[in-house]
Short mmCIF file of C-alpha atoms in Angstrom, two decimals:
data_model
loop_
_atom_site.label_atom_id
_atom_site.label_comp_id
_atom_site.label_asym_id
_atom_site.label_seq_id
_atom_site.Cartn_x
_atom_site.Cartn_y
_atom_site.Cartn_z
CA UNK A 1 49.52 -180.93 -115.58
CA UNK A 2 50.47 -177.98 -113.18
CA UNK A 3 47.88 -179.81 -111.08
CA UNK A 4 49.92 -183.03 -110.68
CA UNK A 5 53.77 -181.46 -111.21
CA UNK A 6 52.39 -179.82 -107.60
CA UNK A 7 50.96 -183.46 -106.24
CA UNK A 8 54.34 -185.33 -107.28
CA UNK A 9 56.87 -182.39 -105.50
CA UNK A 10 54.12 -182.61 -102.17
CA UNK A 11 54.46 -186.32 -101.68
CA UNK A 12 58.37 -186.13 -101.97
CA UNK A 13 58.52 -183.77 -99.50
CA UNK A 14 56.41 -185.48 -97.34
CA UNK A 15 59.47 -187.26 -96.23
CA UNK A 16 63.20 -186.64 -95.14
CA UNK A 17 65.39 -187.86 -98.24
CA UNK A 18 68.18 -188.25 -96.28
CA UNK A 19 66.80 -190.27 -92.46
CA UNK A 20 63.00 -191.19 -93.63
CA UNK A 21 62.14 -188.77 -91.24
CA UNK A 22 58.66 -186.58 -90.75
CA UNK A 23 58.42 -183.43 -93.33
CA UNK A 24 56.79 -180.74 -91.79
CA UNK A 25 55.88 -176.82 -93.38
CA UNK A 26 56.34 -173.70 -91.32
CA UNK A 27 53.92 -171.29 -92.80
CA UNK A 28 54.54 -168.57 -90.51
CA UNK A 29 58.26 -168.43 -91.59
CA UNK A 30 57.73 -170.44 -95.39
CA UNK A 31 60.38 -172.89 -94.76
CA UNK A 32 59.72 -176.99 -94.89
CA UNK A 33 62.06 -178.74 -92.80
CA UNK A 34 62.91 -182.29 -91.43
CA UNK A 35 61.28 -183.07 -87.78
CA UNK A 36 63.87 -185.09 -87.07
CA UNK A 37 67.21 -184.50 -88.42
CA UNK A 38 66.46 -180.44 -89.19
CA UNK A 39 67.45 -180.67 -92.93
CA UNK A 40 66.53 -177.57 -94.66
CA UNK A 41 64.44 -179.10 -97.72
CA UNK A 42 62.80 -175.85 -99.22
CA UNK A 43 62.13 -171.56 -98.23
CA UNK A 44 61.32 -168.55 -99.73
CA UNK A 45 58.67 -170.43 -101.48
CA UNK A 46 56.38 -168.33 -104.46
CA UNK A 47 53.84 -166.84 -103.07
CA UNK A 48 50.95 -167.18 -105.76
CA UNK A 49 48.36 -165.77 -103.96
CA UNK A 50 47.19 -162.49 -103.90
CA UNK A 51 49.32 -159.49 -103.26
CA UNK A 52 46.23 -157.33 -101.21
CA UNK A 53 44.08 -158.52 -98.12
CA UNK A 54 40.83 -158.62 -97.57
CA UNK A 55 38.28 -158.46 -94.37
CA UNK A 56 35.17 -159.52 -95.21
CA UNK A 57 32.86 -160.36 -98.17
CA UNK A 58 32.61 -157.17 -100.05
CA UNK A 59 35.67 -155.95 -100.36
CA UNK A 60 36.85 -159.03 -100.89
CA UNK A 61 34.33 -158.85 -105.10
CA UNK A 62 35.33 -155.67 -105.27
CA UNK A 63 39.47 -156.02 -104.82
CA UNK A 64 39.20 -159.34 -106.68
CA UNK A 65 40.57 -158.88 -109.97
CA UNK A 66 43.59 -160.11 -112.55
CA UNK A 67 46.74 -158.81 -113.69
CA UNK A 68 48.88 -156.63 -112.87
CA UNK A 69 48.47 -155.02 -109.45
CA UNK A 70 48.01 -151.35 -109.47
CA UNK A 71 50.22 -147.97 -109.05
CA UNK A 72 51.06 -144.82 -108.68
CA UNK A 73 53.76 -144.92 -111.29
CA UNK A 74 51.12 -144.74 -113.93
CA UNK A 75 48.67 -141.74 -114.67
CA UNK A 76 45.90 -144.89 -115.86
CA UNK A 77 47.76 -146.84 -111.94
CA UNK A 78 48.63 -149.27 -113.91
CA UNK A 79 45.06 -151.08 -115.17
CA UNK A 80 45.44 -150.13 -118.95
CA UNK A 81 47.22 -152.10 -121.33
CA UNK A 82 49.98 -151.81 -123.56
CA UNK A 83 51.37 -152.98 -126.75
CA UNK A 84 54.15 -154.44 -127.04
CA UNK A 85 57.71 -152.19 -128.96
CA UNK A 86 58.26 -155.63 -130.13
CA UNK A 87 57.03 -155.85 -133.92
CA UNK A 88 56.98 -159.57 -133.57
CA UNK A 89 54.07 -162.28 -133.16
CA UNK A 90 53.12 -164.84 -130.81
CA UNK A 91 55.97 -167.38 -131.47
CA UNK A 92 58.73 -164.90 -131.48
CA UNK A 93 59.78 -164.58 -135.75
CA UNK A 94 59.16 -160.98 -136.78
CA UNK A 95 56.41 -159.44 -138.46
CA UNK A 96 57.22 -158.57 -142.29
CA UNK A 97 56.86 -154.44 -142.84
CA UNK A 98 53.54 -154.55 -143.93
CA UNK A 99 52.19 -155.51 -140.08
CA UNK A 100 54.99 -153.97 -139.04
CA UNK A 101 53.26 -150.31 -139.68
CA UNK A 102 50.62 -151.33 -138.61
CA UNK A 103 52.02 -152.00 -135.51
CA UNK A 104 53.38 -148.21 -135.28
CA UNK A 105 49.87 -146.90 -135.96
CA UNK A 106 48.43 -149.32 -133.11
CA UNK A 107 51.20 -148.56 -130.85
CA UNK A 108 51.02 -144.26 -131.61
CA UNK A 109 46.45 -144.05 -131.09
CA UNK A 110 47.15 -146.47 -127.91
CA UNK A 111 50.23 -143.69 -126.80
CA UNK A 112 47.42 -141.11 -127.53
CA UNK A 113 43.89 -142.58 -126.28
CA UNK A 114 45.18 -143.29 -122.34
CA UNK A 115 46.41 -140.27 -122.08
CA UNK A 116 42.63 -138.41 -122.76
CA UNK A 117 43.03 -134.64 -121.17
CA UNK A 118 45.78 -132.59 -120.17
CA UNK A 119 44.99 -133.62 -116.85
CA UNK A 120 46.58 -136.94 -117.29
CA UNK A 121 48.91 -135.84 -119.99
CA UNK A 122 50.39 -133.69 -116.77
CA UNK A 123 50.26 -136.58 -114.93
CA UNK A 124 51.64 -139.22 -116.99
CA UNK A 125 55.06 -136.82 -117.08
CA UNK A 126 55.68 -136.00 -113.94
CA UNK A 127 55.35 -139.51 -112.70
CA UNK A 128 57.24 -140.23 -115.61
CA UNK A 129 60.02 -138.00 -114.10
CA UNK A 130 59.57 -139.67 -110.26
CA UNK A 131 60.76 -143.18 -111.87
CA UNK A 132 63.20 -141.56 -113.27
CA UNK A 133 64.98 -139.90 -110.61
CA UNK A 134 64.24 -142.18 -108.52
CA UNK A 135 65.99 -144.77 -110.90
CA UNK A 136 69.19 -142.97 -110.80
CA UNK A 137 69.31 -142.79 -107.17
CA UNK A 138 68.54 -145.36 -105.92
CA UNK A 139 65.58 -145.29 -104.50
CA UNK A 140 63.46 -147.82 -103.05
CA UNK A 141 60.18 -149.29 -104.15
CA UNK A 142 57.75 -148.52 -101.81
CA UNK A 143 59.02 -144.12 -101.63
CA UNK A 144 58.69 -144.21 -105.04
CA UNK A 145 54.73 -145.03 -104.67
CA UNK A 146 54.28 -142.93 -101.85
CA UNK A 147 56.17 -140.31 -103.73
CA UNK A 148 53.19 -140.52 -106.96
CA UNK A 149 50.51 -140.43 -104.04
CA UNK A 150 51.80 -136.85 -103.03
CA UNK A 151 51.99 -135.64 -106.54
CA UNK A 152 48.74 -137.48 -107.33
CA UNK A 153 47.35 -135.15 -104.47
CA UNK A 154 48.61 -131.75 -105.16
CA UNK A 155 47.23 -132.18 -108.47
CA UNK A 156 43.66 -132.80 -106.71
CA UNK A 157 44.32 -130.28 -104.61
CA UNK A 158 45.01 -127.44 -107.74
CA UNK A 159 48.03 -126.81 -106.78
CA UNK A 160 50.23 -126.96 -110.03
CA UNK A 161 49.19 -123.95 -111.40
CA UNK A 162 51.81 -121.51 -111.30
CA UNK A 163 54.70 -124.14 -110.54
CA UNK A 164 56.76 -126.01 -112.47
CA UNK A 165 56.16 -130.20 -112.88
CA UNK A 166 59.82 -131.04 -113.13
CA UNK A 167 59.70 -129.16 -109.50
CA UNK A 168 56.81 -130.35 -108.39
CA UNK A 169 57.35 -133.46 -109.34
CA UNK A 170 60.42 -133.83 -107.34
CA UNK A 171 59.74 -132.35 -104.10
CA UNK A 172 56.94 -134.87 -104.02
CA UNK A 173 59.85 -137.65 -104.48
CA UNK A 174 62.12 -136.35 -101.88
CA UNK A 175 59.03 -135.79 -99.32
CA UNK A 176 58.54 -138.66 -99.62
CA UNK A 177 62.01 -139.79 -99.04
CA UNK A 178 61.76 -138.07 -96.03
CA UNK A 179 58.74 -139.28 -94.31
CA UNK A 180 60.37 -143.19 -95.19
CA UNK A 181 63.27 -141.82 -93.19
CA UNK A 182 65.40 -142.61 -95.81
CA UNK A 183 66.23 -139.08 -96.61
CA UNK A 184 68.23 -137.40 -98.98
CA UNK A 185 69.88 -134.30 -99.57
CA UNK A 186 68.44 -131.15 -102.29
CA UNK A 187 71.33 -131.55 -103.31
CA UNK A 188 71.18 -135.15 -104.77
CA UNK A 189 67.68 -134.37 -106.08
CA UNK A 190 69.28 -131.15 -107.93
CA UNK A 191 71.62 -133.22 -110.44
CA UNK A 192 68.73 -136.13 -111.43
CA UNK A 193 66.64 -132.86 -111.59
CA UNK A 194 65.90 -130.29 -114.75
CA UNK A 195 65.45 -127.86 -111.74
CA UNK A 196 67.67 -125.96 -109.55
CA UNK A 197 67.76 -126.77 -105.98
CA UNK A 198 66.75 -124.19 -104.93
CA UNK A 199 63.51 -123.90 -107.09
CA UNK A 200 62.67 -128.15 -105.49
CA UNK A 201 62.60 -126.44 -102.02
CA UNK A 202 60.89 -123.44 -102.99
CA UNK A 203 58.50 -126.42 -104.53
CA UNK A 204 58.54 -128.20 -101.56
CA UNK A 205 57.79 -125.63 -98.87
CA UNK A 206 54.95 -124.97 -100.82
CA UNK A 207 53.76 -128.40 -101.64
CA UNK A 208 54.55 -129.21 -97.51
CA UNK A 209 52.61 -126.24 -96.52
CA UNK A 210 49.32 -126.70 -98.62
CA UNK A 211 48.65 -130.72 -97.98
CA UNK A 212 50.10 -130.50 -94.56
CA UNK A 213 52.37 -133.31 -94.87
CA UNK A 214 53.61 -132.76 -90.86
CA UNK A 215 57.23 -133.85 -91.98
CA UNK A 216 58.70 -134.03 -88.91
CA UNK A 217 63.16 -132.98 -89.91
CA UNK A 218 65.70 -134.87 -90.47
CA UNK A 219 67.59 -137.21 -87.71
CA UNK A 220 71.45 -136.30 -89.09
CA UNK A 221 71.80 -140.37 -87.91
CA UNK A 222 69.92 -141.46 -90.41
CA UNK A 223 71.99 -139.40 -92.93
CA UNK A 224 75.27 -141.47 -91.91
CA UNK A 225 74.63 -145.28 -93.19
CA UNK A 226 74.47 -143.43 -96.54
CA UNK A 227 77.65 -141.59 -96.42
CA UNK A 228 79.57 -144.80 -94.29
CA UNK A 229 78.60 -146.57 -97.23
CA UNK A 230 79.26 -144.47 -100.60
CA UNK A 231 82.96 -143.82 -98.68
CA UNK A 232 83.56 -147.43 -97.52
CA UNK A 233 84.50 -146.73 -94.51
CA UNK A 234 84.84 -149.33 -91.41
CA UNK A 235 82.19 -150.12 -89.12
CA UNK A 236 84.67 -148.85 -86.00
CA UNK A 237 84.18 -145.21 -88.16
CA UNK A 238 80.19 -146.12 -88.83
CA UNK A 239 79.43 -146.62 -85.49
CA UNK A 240 82.09 -143.44 -83.72
CA UNK A 241 80.04 -141.00 -86.15
CA UNK A 242 76.49 -141.92 -84.35
CA UNK A 243 78.23 -141.81 -80.78
CA UNK A 244 79.53 -138.13 -82.17
CA UNK A 245 75.83 -137.64 -83.30
CA UNK A 246 74.33 -138.51 -80.81
CA UNK A 247 76.38 -136.98 -77.77
CA UNK A 248 75.46 -133.64 -80.29
CA UNK A 249 72.11 -134.26 -80.16
CA UNK A 250 72.04 -134.46 -76.20
CA UNK A 251 74.16 -130.93 -75.80
CA UNK A 252 71.28 -129.64 -78.51
CA UNK A 253 74.48 -128.66 -80.69
CA UNK A 254 72.43 -130.12 -84.37
CA UNK A 255 69.33 -127.70 -83.57
CA UNK A 256 69.29 -125.13 -86.39
CA UNK A 257 71.84 -127.04 -88.55
CA UNK A 258 71.45 -129.08 -91.21
CA UNK A 259 71.12 -132.79 -90.48
CA UNK A 260 73.32 -133.89 -93.43
CA UNK A 261 76.55 -131.43 -93.22
CA UNK A 262 76.09 -132.39 -89.50
CA UNK A 263 76.28 -136.17 -90.79
CA UNK A 264 79.43 -136.17 -92.95
CA UNK A 265 81.24 -133.71 -90.46
CA UNK A 266 80.94 -136.38 -88.29
CA UNK A 267 82.25 -139.16 -89.88
CA UNK A 268 84.59 -137.19 -90.95
CA UNK A 269 85.61 -136.69 -88.01
CA UNK A 270 85.48 -140.33 -87.11
CA UNK A 271 87.68 -141.51 -89.55
CA UNK A 272 90.43 -139.51 -88.05
CA UNK A 273 89.15 -140.95 -84.18
CA UNK A 274 90.10 -144.04 -86.13
CA UNK A 275 93.17 -143.44 -88.22
CA UNK A 276 91.51 -144.13 -91.70
CA UNK A 277 92.21 -140.13 -92.36
CA UNK A 278 89.42 -138.59 -95.10
CA UNK A 279 90.14 -135.98 -96.41
CA UNK A 280 87.26 -133.16 -96.24
CA UNK A 281 87.06 -133.29 -99.84
CA UNK A 282 85.92 -137.13 -99.82
CA UNK A 283 83.86 -136.43 -98.11
CA UNK A 284 81.98 -133.57 -99.19
CA UNK A 285 81.89 -135.36 -102.29
CA UNK A 286 80.14 -138.04 -101.35
CA UNK A 287 77.70 -136.45 -99.35
CA UNK A 288 76.98 -133.29 -101.76
CA UNK A 289 78.50 -131.17 -98.86
CA UNK A 290 81.03 -128.06 -98.92
CA UNK A 291 84.34 -128.45 -96.94
CA UNK A 292 83.84 -124.98 -95.86
CA UNK A 293 80.29 -127.46 -93.35
CA UNK A 294 82.86 -130.13 -92.58
CA UNK A 295 85.12 -127.72 -91.11
CA UNK A 296 83.02 -125.70 -89.10
CA UNK A 297 80.82 -128.64 -87.75
CA UNK A 298 83.72 -131.40 -87.19
CA UNK A 299 85.02 -129.09 -84.36
CA UNK A 300 82.13 -127.95 -83.19
CA UNK A 301 81.07 -132.25 -82.40
CA UNK A 302 84.63 -132.72 -81.68
CA UNK A 303 84.41 -130.28 -78.68
CA UNK A 304 80.97 -131.85 -77.19
CA UNK A 305 82.81 -134.74 -77.65
CA UNK A 306 86.03 -134.06 -75.79
CA UNK A 307 83.99 -132.05 -73.20
CA UNK A 308 81.21 -134.85 -72.76
CA UNK A 309 84.10 -137.53 -72.30
CA UNK A 310 85.86 -135.58 -69.93
CA UNK A 311 82.18 -135.11 -67.40
CA UNK A 312 82.05 -138.87 -67.76
#
């Protein structure tokens, strides 16, 4: 039935419904268009192929499988099965109380067998924490996967003894966000974590040193988009904030200073230059930066920017 439907669709797209012109499919861009009138008949089609790539036969045999793709955010990488929490049969009908008790017992034993030792229980708890915090902060999927991989490396290197699971999992997510160029301030992670900011900072330094993560210092410009989006400032103010930071970087003013504090100060200064007049408290609450930091840094940014403009 599926093959017949696919064949019917391909036949219907062999000619343009508007001008009866020749229809072509662009594999690179995923568009189906008419060569004569340019009508777009289909775009963004569903790719039903595998999510992996293979470059030789043995690799293809090794990766060939069925089921959901593997993930670093589950202790067993998502290869095990899970009994649904819904007490319904295959037809969607509610099961009897006797069957419901049996299902609950099966879920209990399934949960126990999925974590056979303390190593897997540790991973399950930590990866669950990473998923929870990532969802609360709106962190992208690739960053979450990288955080799971970093935490697994920490476990393999035996870095967990003497450290809290919550602190190390938060540090893994913080490190992954910085690696992808989408950093968040430590205070933001502390708001969704179950440990204090100082413990996250210590865990991150320890993990970065022992795993040799080689993460470059955060660029203040990387904080501008998220702060600008949270404050809903204009594009003009965003561009002005970037100009302030670029000037500060060229003069070396950013050295040794908190990048998120500089970005927040640049946005505060930019809104005053564009007459949007945001208060220090508003910017500080959105960026999780103190008003004292904003008040100190924005003066430095304006002095450097003014001096550079006079020279030009």
